[in-house]
Tab-separated table of N, CA and C in Angstrom:
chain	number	residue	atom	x	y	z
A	65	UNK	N	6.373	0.979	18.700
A	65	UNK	CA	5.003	1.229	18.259
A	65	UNK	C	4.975	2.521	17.453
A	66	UNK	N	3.912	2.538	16.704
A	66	UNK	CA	3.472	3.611	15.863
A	66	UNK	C	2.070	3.818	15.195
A	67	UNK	N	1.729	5.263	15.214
A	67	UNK	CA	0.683	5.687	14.587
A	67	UNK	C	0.521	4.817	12.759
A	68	UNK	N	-0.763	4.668	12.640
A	68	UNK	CA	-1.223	4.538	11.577
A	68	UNK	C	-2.359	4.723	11.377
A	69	UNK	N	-2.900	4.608	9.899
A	69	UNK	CA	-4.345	4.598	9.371
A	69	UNK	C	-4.891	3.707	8.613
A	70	UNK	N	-5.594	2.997	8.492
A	70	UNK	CA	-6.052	1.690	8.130
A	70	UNK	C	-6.654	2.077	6.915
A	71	UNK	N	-6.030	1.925	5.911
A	71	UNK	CA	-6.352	2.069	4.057
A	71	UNK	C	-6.988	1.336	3.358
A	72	UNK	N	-6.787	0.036	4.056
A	72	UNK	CA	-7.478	-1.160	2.833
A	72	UNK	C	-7.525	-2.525	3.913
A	73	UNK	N	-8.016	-3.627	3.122
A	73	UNK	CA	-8.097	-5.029	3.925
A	73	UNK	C	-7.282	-5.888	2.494
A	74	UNK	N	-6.457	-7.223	3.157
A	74	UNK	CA	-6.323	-8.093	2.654
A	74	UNK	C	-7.145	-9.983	2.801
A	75	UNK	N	-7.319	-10.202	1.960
A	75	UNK	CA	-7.703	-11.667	1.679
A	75	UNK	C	-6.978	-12.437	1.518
A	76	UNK	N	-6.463	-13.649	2.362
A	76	UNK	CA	-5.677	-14.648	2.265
A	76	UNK	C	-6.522	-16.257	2.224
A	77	UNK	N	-6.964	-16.617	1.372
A	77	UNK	CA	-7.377	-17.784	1.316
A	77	UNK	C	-6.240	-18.946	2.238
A	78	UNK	N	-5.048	-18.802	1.651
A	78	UNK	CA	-3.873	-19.577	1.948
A	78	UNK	C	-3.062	-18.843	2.999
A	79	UNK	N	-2.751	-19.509	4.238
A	79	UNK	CA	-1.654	-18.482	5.211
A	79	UNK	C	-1.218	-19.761	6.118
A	80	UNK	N	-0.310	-19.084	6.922
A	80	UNK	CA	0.303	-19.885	8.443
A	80	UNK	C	-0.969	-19.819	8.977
A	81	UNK	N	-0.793	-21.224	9.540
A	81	UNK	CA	-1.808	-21.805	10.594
A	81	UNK	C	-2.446	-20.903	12.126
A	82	UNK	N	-1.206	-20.365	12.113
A	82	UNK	CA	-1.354	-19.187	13.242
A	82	UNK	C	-2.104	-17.877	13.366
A	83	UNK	N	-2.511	-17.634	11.713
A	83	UNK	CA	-2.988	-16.595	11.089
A	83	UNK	C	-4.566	-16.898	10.749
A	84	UNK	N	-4.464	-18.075	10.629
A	84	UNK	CA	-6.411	-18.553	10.366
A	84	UNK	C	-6.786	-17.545	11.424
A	85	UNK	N	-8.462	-17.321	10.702
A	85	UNK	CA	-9.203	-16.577	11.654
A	85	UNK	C	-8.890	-14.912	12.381
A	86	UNK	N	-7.759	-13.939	11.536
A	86	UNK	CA	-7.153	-12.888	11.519
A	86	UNK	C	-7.415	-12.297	10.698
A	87	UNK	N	-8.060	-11.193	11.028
A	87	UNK	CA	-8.265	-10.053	10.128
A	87	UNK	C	-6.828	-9.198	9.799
A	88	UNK	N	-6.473	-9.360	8.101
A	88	UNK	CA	-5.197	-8.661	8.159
A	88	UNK	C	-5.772	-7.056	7.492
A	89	UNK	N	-5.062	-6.178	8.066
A	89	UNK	CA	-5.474	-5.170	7.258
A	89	UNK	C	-4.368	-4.103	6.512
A	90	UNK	N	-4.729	-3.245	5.800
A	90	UNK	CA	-3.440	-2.621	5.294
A	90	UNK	C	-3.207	-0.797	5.736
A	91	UNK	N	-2.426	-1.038	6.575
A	91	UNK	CA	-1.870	0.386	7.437
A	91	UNK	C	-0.726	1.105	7.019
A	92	UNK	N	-1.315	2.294	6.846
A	92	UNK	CA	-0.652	3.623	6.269
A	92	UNK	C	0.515	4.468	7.357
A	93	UNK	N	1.822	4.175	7.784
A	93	UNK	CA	2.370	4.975	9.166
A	93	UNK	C	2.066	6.482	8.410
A	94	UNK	N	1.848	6.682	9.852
A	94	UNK	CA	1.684	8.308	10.427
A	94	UNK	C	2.847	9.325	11.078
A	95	UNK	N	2.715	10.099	10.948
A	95	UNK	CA	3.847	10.987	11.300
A	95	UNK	C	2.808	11.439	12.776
A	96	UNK	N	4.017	12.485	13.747
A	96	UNK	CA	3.431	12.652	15.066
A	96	UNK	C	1.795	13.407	14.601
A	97	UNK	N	2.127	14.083	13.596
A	97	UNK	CA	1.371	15.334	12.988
A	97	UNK	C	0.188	14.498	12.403
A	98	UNK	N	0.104	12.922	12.214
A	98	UNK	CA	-0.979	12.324	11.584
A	98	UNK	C	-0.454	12.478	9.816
A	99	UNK	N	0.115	13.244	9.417
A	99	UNK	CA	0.365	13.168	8.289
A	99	UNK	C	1.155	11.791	7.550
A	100	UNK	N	0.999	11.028	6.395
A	100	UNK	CA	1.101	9.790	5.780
A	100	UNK	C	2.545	10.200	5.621
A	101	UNK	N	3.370	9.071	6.036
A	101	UNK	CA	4.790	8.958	5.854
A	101	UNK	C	5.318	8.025	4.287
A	102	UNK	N	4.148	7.887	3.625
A	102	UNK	CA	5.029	7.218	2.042
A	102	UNK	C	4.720	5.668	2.442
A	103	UNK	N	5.164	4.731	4.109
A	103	UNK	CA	5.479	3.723	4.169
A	103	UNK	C	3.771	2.970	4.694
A	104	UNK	N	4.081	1.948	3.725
A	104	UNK	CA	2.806	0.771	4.251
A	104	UNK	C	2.923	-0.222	5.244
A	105	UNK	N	1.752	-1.032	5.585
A	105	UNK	CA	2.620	-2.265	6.221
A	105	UNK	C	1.589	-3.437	6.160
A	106	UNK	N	0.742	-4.931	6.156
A	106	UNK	CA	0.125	-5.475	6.347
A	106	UNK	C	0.333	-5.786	7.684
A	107	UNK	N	-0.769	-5.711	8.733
A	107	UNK	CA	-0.960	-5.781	10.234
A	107	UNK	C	-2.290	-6.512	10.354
A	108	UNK	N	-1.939	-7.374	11.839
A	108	UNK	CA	-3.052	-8.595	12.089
A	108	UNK	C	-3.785	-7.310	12.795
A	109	UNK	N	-5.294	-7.727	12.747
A	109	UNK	CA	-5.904	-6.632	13.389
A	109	UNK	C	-6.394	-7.360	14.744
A	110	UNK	N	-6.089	-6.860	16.132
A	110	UNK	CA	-6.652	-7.554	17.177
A	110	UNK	C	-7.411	-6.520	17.982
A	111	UNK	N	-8.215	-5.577	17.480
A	111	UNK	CA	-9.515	-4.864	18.230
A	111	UNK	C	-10.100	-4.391	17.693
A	112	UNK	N	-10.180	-5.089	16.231
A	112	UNK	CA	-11.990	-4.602	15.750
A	112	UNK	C	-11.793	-3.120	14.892
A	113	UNK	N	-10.124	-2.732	14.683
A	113	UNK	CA	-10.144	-1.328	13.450
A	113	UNK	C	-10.869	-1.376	12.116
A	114	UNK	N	-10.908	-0.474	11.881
A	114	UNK	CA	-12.272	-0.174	10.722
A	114	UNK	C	-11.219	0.672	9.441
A	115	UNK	N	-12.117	1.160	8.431
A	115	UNK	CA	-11.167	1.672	7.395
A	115	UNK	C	-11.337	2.823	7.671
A	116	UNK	N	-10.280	3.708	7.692
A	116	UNK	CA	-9.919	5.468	7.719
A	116	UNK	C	-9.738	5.424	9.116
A	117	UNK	N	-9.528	4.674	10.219
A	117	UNK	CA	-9.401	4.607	11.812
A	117	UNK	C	-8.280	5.125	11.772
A	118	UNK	N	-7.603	5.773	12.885
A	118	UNK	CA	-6.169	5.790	12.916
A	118	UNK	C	-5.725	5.132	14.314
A	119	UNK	N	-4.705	4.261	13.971
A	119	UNK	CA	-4.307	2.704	15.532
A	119	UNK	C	-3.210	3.373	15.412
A	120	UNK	N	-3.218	2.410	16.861
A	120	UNK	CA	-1.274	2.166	16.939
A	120	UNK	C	-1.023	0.857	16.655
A	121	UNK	N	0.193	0.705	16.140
A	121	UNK	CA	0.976	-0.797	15.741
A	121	UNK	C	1.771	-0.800	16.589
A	122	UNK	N	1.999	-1.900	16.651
A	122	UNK	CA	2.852	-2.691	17.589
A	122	UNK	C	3.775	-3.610	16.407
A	123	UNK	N	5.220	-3.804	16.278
A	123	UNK	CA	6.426	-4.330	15.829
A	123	UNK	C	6.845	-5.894	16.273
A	124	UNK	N	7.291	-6.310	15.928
A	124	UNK	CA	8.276	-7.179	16.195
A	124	UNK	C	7.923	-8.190	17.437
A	125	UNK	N	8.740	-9.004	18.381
A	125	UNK	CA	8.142	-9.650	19.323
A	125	UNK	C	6.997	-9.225	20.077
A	126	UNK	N	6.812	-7.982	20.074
A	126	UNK	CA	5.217	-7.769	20.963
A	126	UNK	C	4.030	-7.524	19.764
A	127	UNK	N	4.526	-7.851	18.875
A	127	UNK	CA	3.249	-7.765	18.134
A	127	UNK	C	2.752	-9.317	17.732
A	128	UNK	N	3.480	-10.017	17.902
A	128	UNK	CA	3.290	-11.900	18.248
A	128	UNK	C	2.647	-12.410	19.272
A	129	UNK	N	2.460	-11.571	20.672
A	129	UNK	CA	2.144	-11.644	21.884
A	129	UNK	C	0.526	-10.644	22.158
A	130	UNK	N	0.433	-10.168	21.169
A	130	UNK	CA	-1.225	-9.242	20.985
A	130	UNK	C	-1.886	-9.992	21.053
A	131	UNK	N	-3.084	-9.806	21.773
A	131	UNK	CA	-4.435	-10.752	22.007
A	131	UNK	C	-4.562	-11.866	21.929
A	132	UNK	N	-5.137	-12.545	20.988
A	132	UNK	CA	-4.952	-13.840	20.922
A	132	UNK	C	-4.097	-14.930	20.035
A	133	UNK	N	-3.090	-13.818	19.614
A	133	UNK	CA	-2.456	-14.038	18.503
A	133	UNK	C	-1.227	-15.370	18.965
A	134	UNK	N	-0.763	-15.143	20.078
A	134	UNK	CA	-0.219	-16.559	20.574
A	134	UNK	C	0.956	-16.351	20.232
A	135	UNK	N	2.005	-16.087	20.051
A	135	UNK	CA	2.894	-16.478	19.341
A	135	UNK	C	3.236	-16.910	17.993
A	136	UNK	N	2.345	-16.028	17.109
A	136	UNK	CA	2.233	-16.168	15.882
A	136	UNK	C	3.381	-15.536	14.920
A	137	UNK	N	3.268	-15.557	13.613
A	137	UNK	CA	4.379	-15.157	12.829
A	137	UNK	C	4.083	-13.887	12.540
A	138	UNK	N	3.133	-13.067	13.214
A	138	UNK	CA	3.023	-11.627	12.609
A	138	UNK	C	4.166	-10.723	13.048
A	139	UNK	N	4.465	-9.674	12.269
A	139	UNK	CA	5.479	-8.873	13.005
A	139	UNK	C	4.995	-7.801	12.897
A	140	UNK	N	3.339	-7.627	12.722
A	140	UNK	CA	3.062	-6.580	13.121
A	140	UNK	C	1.427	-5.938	13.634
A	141	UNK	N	0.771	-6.112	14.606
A	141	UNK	CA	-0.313	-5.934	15.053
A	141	UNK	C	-0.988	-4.825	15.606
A	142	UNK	N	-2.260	-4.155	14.912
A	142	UNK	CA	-3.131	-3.323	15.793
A	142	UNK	C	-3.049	-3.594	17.091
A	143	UNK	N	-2.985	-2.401	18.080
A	143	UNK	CA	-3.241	-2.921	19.604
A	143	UNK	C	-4.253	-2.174	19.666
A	144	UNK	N	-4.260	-0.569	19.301
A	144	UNK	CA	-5.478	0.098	19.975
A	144	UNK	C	-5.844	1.060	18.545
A	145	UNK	N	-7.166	1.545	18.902
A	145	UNK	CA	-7.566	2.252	18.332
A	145	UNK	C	-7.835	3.839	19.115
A	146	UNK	N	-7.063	4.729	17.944
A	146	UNK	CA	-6.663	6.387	18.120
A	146	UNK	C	-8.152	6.833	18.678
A	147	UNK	N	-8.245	7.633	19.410
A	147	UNK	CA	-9.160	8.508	19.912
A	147	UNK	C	-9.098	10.003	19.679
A	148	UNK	N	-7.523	10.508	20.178
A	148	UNK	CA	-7.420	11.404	19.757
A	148	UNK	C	-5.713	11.597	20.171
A	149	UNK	N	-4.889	12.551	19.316
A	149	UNK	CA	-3.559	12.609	19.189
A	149	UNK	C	-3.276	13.809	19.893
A	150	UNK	N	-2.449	14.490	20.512
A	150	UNK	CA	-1.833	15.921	20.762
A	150	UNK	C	-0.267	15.634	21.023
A	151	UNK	N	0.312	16.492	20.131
A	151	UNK	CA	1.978	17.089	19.644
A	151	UNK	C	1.562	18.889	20.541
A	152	UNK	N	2.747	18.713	20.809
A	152	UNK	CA	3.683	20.390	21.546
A	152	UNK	C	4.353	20.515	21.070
């Protein structure tokens, strides 16, 4: 998992069947510091993130297994939304 910030939304008229009805959105990774690391990613959104939010993502097999996503082809899903961060 990892910090991000939610930059933009995508529109898919056409997708996997698994994906109907998924808000995809487009997430900015974060460094511990919140600062933008260069790298993007398109992520299924499963709790309702908004634009400028900062989530955590979830990767690979557990991001297929997020909410109601089922076993879908995403490899990469919002789980939560940031409240607040602290680094030592």
């Amino acid at each position: 998992m990892h910090l991000g910030r939610v930059i933009g939304t995508v529109v898919s008229t056409s997708k996997d069947p698994s994906l109907v009805g998924s808000k995809l959105l487009i997430v900015a990774r974060l460094s511990p510091q919140l600062d933008p690391t260069g790298f993007t990613e398109i992520a299924v959104d499963t709790v309702g993130a908004g634009y400028g939010e900062t989530v955590i993502v979830s990767k690979g097999s557990g991001a297929r297994m997020a909410g109601t996503l089922g076993k879908s082809v995403s490899d990469a899903s919002i789980v939560g939304i940031v409240d607040t961060v602290e680094t030592h």
